[in-house]
mmCIF file of C-alpha atoms and ligand atoms in Angstrom:
data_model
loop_
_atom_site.group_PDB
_atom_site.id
_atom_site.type_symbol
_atom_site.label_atom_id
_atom_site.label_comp_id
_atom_site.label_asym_id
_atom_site.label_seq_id
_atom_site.Cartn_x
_atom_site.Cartn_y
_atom_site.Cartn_z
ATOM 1 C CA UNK Y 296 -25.533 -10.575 -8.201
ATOM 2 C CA UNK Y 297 -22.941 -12.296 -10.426
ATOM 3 C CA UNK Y 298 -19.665 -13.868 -8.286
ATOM 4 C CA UNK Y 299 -17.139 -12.888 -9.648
ATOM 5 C CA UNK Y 300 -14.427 -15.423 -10.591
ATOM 6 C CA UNK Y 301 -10.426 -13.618 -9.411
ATOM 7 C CA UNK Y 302 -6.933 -15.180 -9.108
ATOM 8 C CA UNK Y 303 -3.743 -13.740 -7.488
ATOM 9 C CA UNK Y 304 -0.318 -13.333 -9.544
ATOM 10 C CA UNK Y 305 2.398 -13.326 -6.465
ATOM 11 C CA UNK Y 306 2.211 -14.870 -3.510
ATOM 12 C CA UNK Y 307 4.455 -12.673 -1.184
ATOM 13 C CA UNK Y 308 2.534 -10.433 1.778
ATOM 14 C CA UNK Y 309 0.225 -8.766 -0.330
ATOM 15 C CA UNK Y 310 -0.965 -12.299 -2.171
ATOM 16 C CA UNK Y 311 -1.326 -13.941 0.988
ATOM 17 C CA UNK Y 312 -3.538 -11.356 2.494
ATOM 18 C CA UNK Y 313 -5.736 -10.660 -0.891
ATOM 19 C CA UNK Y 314 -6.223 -14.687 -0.696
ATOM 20 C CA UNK Y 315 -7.538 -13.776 2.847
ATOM 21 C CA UNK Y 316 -9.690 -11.060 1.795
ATOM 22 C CA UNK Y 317 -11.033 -12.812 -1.428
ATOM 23 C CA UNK Y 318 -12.272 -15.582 1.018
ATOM 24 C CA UNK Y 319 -14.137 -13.333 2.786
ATOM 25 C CA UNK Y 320 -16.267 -11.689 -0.341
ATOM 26 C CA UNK Y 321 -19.669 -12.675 -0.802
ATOM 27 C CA UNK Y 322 -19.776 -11.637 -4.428
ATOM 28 C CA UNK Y 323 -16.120 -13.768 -4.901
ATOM 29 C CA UNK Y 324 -14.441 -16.853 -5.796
ATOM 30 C CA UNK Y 325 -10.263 -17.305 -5.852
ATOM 31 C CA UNK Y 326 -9.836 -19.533 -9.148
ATOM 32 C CA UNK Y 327 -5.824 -19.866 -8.282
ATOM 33 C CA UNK Y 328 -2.293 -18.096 -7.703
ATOM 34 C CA UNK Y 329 -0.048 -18.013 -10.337
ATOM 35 C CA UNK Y 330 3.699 -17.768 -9.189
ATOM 36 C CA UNK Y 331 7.258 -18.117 -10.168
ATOM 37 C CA UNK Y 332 7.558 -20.645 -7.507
ATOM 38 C CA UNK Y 333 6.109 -23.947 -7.886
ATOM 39 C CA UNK Y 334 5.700 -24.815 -3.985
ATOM 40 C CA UNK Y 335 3.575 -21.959 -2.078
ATOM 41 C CA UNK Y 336 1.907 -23.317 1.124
ATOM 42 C CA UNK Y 337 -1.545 -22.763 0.780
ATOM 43 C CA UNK Y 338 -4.919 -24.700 -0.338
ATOM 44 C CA UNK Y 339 -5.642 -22.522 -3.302
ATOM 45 C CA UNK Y 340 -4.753 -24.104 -6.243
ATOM 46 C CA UNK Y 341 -1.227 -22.925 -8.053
ATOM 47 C CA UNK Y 342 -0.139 -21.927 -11.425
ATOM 48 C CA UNK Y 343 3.130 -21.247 -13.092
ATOM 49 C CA UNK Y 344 2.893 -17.787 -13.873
ATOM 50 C CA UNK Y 345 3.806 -18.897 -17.489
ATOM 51 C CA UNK Y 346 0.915 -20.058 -17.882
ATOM 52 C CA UNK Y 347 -1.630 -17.373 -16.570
ATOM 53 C CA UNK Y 348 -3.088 -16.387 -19.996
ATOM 54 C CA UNK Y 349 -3.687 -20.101 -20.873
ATOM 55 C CA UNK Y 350 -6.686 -19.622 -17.916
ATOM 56 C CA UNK Y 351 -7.915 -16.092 -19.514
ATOM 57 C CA UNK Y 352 -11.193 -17.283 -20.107
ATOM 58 C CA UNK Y 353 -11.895 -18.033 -16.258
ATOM 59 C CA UNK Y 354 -10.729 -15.381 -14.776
ATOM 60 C CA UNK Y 355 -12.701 -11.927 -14.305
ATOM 61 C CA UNK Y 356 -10.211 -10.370 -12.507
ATOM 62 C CA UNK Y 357 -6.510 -11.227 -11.785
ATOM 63 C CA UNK Y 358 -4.581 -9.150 -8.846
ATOM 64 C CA UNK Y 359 -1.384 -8.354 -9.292
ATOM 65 C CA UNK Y 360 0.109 -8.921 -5.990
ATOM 66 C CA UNK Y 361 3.649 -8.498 -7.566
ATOM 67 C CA UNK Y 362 6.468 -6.248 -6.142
ATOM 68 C CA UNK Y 363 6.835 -2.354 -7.780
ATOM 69 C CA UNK Y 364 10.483 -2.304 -7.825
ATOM 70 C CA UNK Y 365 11.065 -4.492 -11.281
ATOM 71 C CA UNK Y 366 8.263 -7.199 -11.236
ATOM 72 C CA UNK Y 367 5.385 -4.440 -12.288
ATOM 73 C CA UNK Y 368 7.304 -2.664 -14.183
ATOM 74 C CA UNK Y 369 8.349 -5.355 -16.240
ATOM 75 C CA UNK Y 370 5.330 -8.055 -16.355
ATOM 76 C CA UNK Y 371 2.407 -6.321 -15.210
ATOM 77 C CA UNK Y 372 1.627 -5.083 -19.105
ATOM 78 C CA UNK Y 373 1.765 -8.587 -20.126
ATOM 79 C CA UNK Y 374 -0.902 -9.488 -17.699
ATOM 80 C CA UNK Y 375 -3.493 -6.283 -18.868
ATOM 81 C CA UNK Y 376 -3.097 -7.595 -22.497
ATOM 82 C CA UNK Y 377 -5.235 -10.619 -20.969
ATOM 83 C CA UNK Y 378 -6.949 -9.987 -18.023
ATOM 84 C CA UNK Y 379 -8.704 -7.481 -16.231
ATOM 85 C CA UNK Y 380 -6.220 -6.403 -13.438
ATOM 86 C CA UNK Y 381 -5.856 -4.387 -10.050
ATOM 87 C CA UNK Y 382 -1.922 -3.392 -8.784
ATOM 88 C CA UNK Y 383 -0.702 -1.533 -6.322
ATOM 89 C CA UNK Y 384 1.961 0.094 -8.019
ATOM 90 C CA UNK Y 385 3.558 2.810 -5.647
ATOM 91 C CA UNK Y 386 6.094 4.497 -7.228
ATOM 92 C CA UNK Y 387 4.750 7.655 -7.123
ATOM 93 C CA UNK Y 388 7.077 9.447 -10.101
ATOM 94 C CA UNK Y 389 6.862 6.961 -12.641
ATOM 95 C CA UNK Y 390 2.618 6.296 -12.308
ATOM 96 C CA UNK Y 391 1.960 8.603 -15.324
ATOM 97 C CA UNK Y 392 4.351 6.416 -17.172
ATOM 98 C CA UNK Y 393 2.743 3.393 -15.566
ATOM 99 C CA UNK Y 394 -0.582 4.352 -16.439
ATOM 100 C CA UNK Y 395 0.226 4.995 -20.421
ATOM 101 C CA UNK Y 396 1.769 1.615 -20.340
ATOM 102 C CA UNK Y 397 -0.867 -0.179 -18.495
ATOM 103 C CA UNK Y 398 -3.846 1.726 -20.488
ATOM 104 C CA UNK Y 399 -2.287 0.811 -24.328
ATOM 105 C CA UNK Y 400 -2.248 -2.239 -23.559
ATOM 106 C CA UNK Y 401 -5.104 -2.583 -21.435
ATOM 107 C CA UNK Y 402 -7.249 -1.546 -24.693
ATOM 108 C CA UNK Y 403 -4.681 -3.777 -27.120
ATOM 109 C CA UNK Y 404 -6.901 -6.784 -24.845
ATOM 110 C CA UNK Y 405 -10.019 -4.829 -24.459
ATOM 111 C CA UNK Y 406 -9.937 -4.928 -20.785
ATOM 112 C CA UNK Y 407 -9.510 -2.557 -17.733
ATOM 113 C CA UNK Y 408 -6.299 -1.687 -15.531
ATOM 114 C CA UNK Y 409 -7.096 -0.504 -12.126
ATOM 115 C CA UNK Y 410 -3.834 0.823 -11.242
ATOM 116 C CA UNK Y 411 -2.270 1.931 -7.896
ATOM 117 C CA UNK Y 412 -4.240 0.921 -5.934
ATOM 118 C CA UNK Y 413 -3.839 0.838 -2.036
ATOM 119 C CA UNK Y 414 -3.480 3.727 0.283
ATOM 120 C CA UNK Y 415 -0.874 5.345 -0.715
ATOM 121 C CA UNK Y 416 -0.807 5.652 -3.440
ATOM 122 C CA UNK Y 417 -4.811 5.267 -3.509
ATOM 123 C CA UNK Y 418 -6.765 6.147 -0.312
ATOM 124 C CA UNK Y 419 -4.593 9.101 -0.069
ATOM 125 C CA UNK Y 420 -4.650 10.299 -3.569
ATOM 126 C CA UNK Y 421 -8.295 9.965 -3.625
ATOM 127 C CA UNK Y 422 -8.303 12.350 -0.246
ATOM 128 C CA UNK Y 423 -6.066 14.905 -1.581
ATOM 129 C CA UNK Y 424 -7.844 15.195 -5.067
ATOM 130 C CA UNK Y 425 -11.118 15.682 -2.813
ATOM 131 C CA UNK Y 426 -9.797 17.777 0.057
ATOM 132 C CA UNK Y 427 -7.645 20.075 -2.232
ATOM 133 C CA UNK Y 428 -10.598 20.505 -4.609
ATOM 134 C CA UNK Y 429 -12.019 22.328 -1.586
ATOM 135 C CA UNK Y 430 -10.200 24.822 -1.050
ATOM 136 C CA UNK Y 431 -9.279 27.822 -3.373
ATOM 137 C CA UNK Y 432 -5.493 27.949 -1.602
ATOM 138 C CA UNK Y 433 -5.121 24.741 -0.626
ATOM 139 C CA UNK Y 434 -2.242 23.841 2.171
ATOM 140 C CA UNK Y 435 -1.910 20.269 1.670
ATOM 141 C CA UNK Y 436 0.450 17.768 4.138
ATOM 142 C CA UNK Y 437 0.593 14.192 4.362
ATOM 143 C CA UNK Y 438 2.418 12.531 7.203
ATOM 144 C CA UNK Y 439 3.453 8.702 7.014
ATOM 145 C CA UNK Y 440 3.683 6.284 10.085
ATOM 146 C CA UNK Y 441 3.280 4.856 12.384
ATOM 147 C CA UNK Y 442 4.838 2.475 10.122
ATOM 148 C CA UNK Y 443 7.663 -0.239 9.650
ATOM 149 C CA UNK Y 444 9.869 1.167 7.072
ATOM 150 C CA UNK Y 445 11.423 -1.935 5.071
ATOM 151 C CA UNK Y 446 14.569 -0.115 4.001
ATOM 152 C CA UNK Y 447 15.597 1.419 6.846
ATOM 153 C CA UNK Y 448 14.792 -1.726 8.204
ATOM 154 C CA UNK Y 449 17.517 -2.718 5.956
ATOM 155 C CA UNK Y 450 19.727 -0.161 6.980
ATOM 156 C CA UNK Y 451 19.455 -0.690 10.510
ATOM 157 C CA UNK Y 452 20.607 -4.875 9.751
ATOM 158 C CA UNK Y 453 23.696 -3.864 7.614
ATOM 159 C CA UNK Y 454 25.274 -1.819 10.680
ATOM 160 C CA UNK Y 455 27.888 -4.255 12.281
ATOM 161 C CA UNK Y 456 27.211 -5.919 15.502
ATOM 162 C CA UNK Y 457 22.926 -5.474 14.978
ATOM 163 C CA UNK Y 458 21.670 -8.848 15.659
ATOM 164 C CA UNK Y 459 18.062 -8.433 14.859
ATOM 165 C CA UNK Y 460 16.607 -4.370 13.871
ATOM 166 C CA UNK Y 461 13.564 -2.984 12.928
ATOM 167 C CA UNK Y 462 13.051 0.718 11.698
ATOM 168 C CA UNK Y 463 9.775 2.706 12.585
ATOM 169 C CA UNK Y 464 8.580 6.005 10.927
ATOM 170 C CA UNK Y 465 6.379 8.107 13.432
ATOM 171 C CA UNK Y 466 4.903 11.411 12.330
ATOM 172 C CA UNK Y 467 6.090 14.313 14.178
ATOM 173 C CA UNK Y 468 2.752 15.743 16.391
ATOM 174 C CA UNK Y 469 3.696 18.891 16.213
ATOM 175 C CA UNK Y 470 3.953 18.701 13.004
ATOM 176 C CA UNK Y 471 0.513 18.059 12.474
ATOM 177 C CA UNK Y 472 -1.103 20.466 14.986
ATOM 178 C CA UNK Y 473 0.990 23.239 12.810
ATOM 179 C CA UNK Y 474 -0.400 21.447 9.477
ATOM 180 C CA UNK Y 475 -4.317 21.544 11.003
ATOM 181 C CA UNK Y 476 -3.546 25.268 11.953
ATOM 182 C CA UNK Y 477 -2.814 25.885 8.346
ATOM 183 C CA UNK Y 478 0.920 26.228 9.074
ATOM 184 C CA UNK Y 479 1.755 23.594 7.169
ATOM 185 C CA UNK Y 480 4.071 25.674 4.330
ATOM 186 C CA UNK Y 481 6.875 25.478 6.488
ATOM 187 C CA UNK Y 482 7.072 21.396 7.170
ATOM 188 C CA UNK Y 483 9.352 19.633 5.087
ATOM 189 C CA UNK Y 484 9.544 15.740 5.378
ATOM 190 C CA UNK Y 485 12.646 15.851 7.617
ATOM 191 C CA UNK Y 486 11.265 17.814 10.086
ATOM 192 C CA UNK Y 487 7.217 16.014 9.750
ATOM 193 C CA UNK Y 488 8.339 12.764 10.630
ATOM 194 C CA UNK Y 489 10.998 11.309 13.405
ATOM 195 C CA UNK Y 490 12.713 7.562 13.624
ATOM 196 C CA UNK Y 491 12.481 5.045 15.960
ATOM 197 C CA UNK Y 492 14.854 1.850 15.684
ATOM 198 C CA UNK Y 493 14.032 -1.157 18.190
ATOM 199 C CA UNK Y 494 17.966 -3.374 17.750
ATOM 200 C CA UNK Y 495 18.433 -6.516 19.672
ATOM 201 C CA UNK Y 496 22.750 -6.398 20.222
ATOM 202 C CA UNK Y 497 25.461 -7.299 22.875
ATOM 203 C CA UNK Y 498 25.742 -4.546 25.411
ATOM 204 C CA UNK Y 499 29.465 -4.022 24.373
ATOM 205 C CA UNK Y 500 28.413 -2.886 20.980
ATOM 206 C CA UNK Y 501 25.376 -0.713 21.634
ATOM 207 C CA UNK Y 502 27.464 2.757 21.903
ATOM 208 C CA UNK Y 503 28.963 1.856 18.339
ATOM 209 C CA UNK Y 504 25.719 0.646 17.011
ATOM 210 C CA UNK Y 505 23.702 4.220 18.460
ATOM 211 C CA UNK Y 506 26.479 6.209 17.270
ATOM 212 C CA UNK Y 507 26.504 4.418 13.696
ATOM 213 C CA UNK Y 508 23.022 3.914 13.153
ATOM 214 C CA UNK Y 509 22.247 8.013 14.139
ATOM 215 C CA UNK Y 510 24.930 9.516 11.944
ATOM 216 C CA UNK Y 511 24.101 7.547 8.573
ATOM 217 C CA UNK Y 512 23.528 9.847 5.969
ATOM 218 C CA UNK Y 513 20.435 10.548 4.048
ATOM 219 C CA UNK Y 514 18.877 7.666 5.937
ATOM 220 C CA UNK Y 515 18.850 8.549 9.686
ATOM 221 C CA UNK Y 516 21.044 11.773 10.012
ATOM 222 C CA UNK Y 517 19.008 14.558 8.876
ATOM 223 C CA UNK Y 518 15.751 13.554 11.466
ATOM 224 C CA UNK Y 519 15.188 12.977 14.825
ATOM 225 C CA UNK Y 520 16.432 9.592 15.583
ATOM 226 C CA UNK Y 521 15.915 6.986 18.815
ATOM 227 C CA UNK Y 522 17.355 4.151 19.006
ATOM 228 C CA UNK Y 523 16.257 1.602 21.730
ATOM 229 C CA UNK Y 524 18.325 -1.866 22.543
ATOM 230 C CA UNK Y 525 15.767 -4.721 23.655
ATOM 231 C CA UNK Y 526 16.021 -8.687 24.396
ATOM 232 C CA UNK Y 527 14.949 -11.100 21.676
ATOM 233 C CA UNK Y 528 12.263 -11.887 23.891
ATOM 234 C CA UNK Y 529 10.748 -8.332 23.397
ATOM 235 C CA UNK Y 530 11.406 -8.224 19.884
ATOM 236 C CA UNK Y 531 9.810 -11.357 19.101
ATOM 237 C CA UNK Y 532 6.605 -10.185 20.900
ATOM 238 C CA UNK Y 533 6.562 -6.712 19.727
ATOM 239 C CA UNK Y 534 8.706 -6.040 16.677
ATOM 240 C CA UNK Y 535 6.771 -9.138 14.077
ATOM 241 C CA UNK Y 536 3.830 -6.828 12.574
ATOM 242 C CA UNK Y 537 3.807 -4.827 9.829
ATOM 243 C CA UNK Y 538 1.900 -1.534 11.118
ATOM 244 C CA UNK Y 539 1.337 1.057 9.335
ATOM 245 C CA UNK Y 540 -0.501 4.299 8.386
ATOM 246 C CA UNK Y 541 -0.502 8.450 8.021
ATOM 247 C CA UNK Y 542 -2.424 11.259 7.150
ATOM 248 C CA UNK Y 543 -3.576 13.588 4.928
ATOM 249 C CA UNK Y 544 -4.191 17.339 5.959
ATOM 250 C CA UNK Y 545 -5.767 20.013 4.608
ATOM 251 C CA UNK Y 546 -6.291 23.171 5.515
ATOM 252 C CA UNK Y 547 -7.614 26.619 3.830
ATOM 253 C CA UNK Y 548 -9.609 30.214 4.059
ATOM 254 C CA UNK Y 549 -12.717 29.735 2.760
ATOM 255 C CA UNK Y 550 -13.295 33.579 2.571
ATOM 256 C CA UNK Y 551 -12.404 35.184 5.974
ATOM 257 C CA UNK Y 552 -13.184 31.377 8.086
ATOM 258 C CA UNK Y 553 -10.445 28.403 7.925
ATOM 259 C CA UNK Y 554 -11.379 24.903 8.024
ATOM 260 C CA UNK Y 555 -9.251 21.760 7.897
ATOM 261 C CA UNK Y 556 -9.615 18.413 6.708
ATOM 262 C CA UNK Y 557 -8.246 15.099 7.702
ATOM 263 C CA UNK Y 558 -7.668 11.493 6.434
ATOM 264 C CA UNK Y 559 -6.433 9.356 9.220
ATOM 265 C CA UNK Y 560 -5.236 5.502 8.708
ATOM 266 C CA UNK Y 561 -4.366 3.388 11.496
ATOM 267 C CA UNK Y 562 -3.507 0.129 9.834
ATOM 268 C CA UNK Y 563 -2.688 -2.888 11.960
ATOM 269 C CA UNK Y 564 -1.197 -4.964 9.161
ATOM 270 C CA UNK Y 565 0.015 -2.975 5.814
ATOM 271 C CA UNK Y 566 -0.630 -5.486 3.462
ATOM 272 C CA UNK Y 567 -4.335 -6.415 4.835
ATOM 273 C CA UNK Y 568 -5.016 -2.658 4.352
ATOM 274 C CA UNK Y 569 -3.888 -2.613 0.880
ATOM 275 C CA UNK Y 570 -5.242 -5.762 0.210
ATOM 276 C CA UNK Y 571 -8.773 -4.299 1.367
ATOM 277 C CA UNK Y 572 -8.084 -1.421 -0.947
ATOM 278 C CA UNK Y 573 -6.842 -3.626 -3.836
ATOM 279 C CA UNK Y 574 -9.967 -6.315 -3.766
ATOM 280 C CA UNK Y 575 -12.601 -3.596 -3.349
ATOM 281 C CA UNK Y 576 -11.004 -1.491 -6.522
ATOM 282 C CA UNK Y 577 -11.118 -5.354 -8.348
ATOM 283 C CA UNK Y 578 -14.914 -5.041 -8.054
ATOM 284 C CA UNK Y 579 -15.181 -1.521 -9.646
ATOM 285 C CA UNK Y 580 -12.504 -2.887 -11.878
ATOM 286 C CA UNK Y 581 -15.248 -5.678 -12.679
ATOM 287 C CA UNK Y 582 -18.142 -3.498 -13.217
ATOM 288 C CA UNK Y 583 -16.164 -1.094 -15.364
ATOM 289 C CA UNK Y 584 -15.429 -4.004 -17.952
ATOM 290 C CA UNK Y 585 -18.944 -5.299 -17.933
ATOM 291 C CA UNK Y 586 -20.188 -1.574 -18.736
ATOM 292 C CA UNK Y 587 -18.414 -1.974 -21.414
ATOM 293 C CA UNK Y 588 -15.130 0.550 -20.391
ATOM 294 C CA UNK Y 589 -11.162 -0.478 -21.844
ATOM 295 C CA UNK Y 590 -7.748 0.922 -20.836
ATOM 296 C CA UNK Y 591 -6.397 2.217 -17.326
ATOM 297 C CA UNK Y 592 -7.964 4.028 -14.573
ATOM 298 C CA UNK Y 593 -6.635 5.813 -11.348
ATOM 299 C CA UNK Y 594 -8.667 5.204 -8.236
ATOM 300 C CA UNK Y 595 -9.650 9.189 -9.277
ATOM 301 C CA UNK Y 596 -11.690 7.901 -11.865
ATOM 302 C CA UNK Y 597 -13.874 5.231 -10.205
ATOM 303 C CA UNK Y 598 -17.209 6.381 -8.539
ATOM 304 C CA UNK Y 599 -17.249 4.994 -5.047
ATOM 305 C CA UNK Y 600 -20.660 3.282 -5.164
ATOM 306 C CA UNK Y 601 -18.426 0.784 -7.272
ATOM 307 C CA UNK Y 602 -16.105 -0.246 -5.166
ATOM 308 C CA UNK Y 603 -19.442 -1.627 -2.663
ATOM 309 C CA UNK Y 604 -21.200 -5.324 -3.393
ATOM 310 C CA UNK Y 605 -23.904 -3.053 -1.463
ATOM 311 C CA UNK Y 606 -26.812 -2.155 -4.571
ATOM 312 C CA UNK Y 607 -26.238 1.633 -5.674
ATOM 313 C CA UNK Y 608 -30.301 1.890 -4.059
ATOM 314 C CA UNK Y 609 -29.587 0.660 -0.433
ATOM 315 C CA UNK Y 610 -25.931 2.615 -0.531
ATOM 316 C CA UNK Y 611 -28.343 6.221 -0.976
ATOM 317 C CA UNK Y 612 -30.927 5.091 1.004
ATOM 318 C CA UNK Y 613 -28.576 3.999 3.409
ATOM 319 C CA UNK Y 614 -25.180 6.702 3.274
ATOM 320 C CA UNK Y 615 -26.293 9.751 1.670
HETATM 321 P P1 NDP E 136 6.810 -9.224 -1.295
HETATM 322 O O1 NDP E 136 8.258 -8.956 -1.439
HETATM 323 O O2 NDP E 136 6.321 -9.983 -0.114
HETATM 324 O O3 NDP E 136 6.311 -10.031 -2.618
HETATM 325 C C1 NDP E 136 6.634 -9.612 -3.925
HETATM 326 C C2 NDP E 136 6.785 -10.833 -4.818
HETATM 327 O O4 NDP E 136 7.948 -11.580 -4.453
HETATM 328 C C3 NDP E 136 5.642 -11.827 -4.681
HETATM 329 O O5 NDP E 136 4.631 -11.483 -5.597
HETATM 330 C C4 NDP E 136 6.247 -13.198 -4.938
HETATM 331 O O6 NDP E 136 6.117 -13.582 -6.303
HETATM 332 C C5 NDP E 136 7.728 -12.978 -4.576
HETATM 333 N N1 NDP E 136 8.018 -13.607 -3.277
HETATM 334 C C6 NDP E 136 7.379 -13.366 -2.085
HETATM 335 N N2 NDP E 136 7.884 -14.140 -1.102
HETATM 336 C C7 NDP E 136 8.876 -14.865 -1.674
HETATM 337 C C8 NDP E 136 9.777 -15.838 -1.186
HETATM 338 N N3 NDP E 136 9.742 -16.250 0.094
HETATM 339 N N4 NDP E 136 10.682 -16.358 -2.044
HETATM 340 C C9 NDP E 136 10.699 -15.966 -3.338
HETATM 341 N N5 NDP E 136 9.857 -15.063 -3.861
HETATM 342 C C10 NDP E 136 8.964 -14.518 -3.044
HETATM 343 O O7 NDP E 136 6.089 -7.811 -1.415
HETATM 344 P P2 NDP E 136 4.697 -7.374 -0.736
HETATM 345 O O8 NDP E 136 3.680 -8.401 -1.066
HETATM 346 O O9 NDP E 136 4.922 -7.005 0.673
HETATM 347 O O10 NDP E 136 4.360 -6.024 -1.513
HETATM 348 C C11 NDP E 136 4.056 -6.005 -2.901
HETATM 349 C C12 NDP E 136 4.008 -4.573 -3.388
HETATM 350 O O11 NDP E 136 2.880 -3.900 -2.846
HETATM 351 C C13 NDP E 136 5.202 -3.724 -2.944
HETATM 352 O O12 NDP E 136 6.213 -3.752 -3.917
HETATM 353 C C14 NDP E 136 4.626 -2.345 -2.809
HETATM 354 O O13 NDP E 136 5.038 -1.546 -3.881
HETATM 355 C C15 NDP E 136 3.127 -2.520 -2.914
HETATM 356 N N6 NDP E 136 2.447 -1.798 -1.821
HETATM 357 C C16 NDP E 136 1.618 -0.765 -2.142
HETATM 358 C C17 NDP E 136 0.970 -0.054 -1.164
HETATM 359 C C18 NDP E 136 0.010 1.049 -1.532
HETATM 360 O O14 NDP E 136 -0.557 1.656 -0.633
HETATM 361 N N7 NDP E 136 -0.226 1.323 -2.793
HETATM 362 C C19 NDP E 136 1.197 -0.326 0.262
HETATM 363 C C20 NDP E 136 2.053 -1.481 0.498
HETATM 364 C C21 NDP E 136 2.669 -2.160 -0.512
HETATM 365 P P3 NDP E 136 6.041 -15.153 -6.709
HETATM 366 O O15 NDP E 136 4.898 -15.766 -5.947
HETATM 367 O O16 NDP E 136 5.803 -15.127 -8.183
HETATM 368 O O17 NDP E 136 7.357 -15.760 -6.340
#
């Protein structure tokens, strides 16, 4: 089968671990990363991002390993008008406006947009499209963690005295043994999910810091929150990951029987995962464009088969 030539644009967690990835292809080569910056440590060769359309003609398809706040937003059109591209654009209320962006100009350049790609959104949208399709009364619940939240990360820093603080999300079991029951109607996000903050502080402040950190609105007030004090010794061995991961339940009457369904991700490293995700949807992305397709695509639209360097053939022969 044809390799297929990529390159990165961003080289922040997500870059570095769709670099790894890449590597690790058999139907791949990484032509470059194109940043802002002009010193990234790694062997890859670097471009200005300036200049990414001046390689257009090498590249099948470029990953946009940029960040959703403003950088997507803002350049990732840019990049579809030239290349083939994959994001992971998660901002789940503005996607439809994301996706009419990305597919004008997607066709403008005659090439493809995979967008949002990831887990979720992607994995997870893919699950609930499937799961709900299922069921004529679909109860649907998805439950994030255990994962490192960055902004309550964030929020945990900013209270005075925390030294070093990390913020985990944890889904509430209960929670899901009601959702699998088909009880889920009654779980709102507050109550589905509780907080766990690991701070490293001097013992004088920790009362102030609890006290603080468990009464902030919006961000830790309304749920269940824990806060433990540790050394820097046990934060630097425990607290440095980025795990992460959820699920997706499902549960209906299927005429007078109920069944449930369940998408579980237990990811050891948040941007590997979506890196996975991103660099198989880059081959569908691939074999899209050579069939001839333009404009965007949601990972709804993309036949799994695609996503496999495994030959359509051996994949029944071998999974069906
Ligand atoms: P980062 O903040 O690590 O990187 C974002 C960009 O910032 C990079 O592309 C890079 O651009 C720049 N950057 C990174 N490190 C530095 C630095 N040290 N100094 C200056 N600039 C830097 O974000 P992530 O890679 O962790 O995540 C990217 C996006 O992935 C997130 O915004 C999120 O929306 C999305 N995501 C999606 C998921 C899904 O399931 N769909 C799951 C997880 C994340 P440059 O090289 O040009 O400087």
């Amino acid at each position: 089968p044809l390799t297929l030539r990529t390159a990165i644009v961003g080289y922040g967690n997500l870059g570095k671990s769709v670099e790894k990835l890449i590597r690790a292809q058999p139907d791949m080569d990484l032509v470059g990363i194109f940043s802002r910056r002009s010193e990234l440590d790694t062997d890859t060769p670097v471009f200005p991002a300036a200049s990414a359309a001046d390689h257009a003609q090498d590249i099948d398809v470029l990953f946009l390993c940029l960040g959703s706040a403003t950088d997507i937003p803002e350049q990732a059109a840019g990049y579809a008008r030239h290349f083939t591209t994959v994001d992971t654009y998660d901002n789940h209320q503005l996607i439809p406006e994301h996706y009419a962006t990305m597919d004008a100009a997607a066709r403008e350049g005659g090439h493809v947009a995979m967008i949002s790609t990831g887990w979720d959104p992607g994995l997870f949208s893919l699950n609930r499209t499937l799961a709900s399709a299922l069921f004529p009364d679909a109860q649907q619940n998805t439950f994030w963690g255990k994962g490192l939240s960055q902004g309550h990360s964030d929020a945990v820093r900013r209270v005075p005295g925390v030294r070093r603080g990390v913020q985990y999300t944890i889904p509430n079991e209960d929670a899901i043994v009601e959702a699998k029951a088909g009880r889920g109607a009654e779980i709102s996000a507050t109550s589905a999910h509780v907080r766990e903050c690991y701070v490293v502080a001097d013992e004088a402040d920790h009362a102030d810091i609890r006290e603080a950190i468990t009464t902030m609105p919006d961000y830790f007030a309304p749920y269940d929150t824990t806060v433990h004090f540790i050394s820097d010794e046990v934060f630097e061995r425990d607290h440095q990951g980025m795990p992460h991961g959820g699920h997706v339940v499902t549960s209906g009457d299927l005429g007078g029987s109920c069944s449930s369904v369940e998408f579980a991700l237990k990811l050891g490293s948040n941007p590997d995962f979506t890196a996975a995700s991103q660099v198989a949807y880059g081959r569908a992305a691939a074999r899209l464009k050579a069939e001839g397709k333009t404009g965007a695509f949601t990972v709804l639209e993309v036949a799994p088969y695609l996503l496999s360097p495994v030959a359509l053939d051996e994949l029944i022969r071998r999974d069906v």
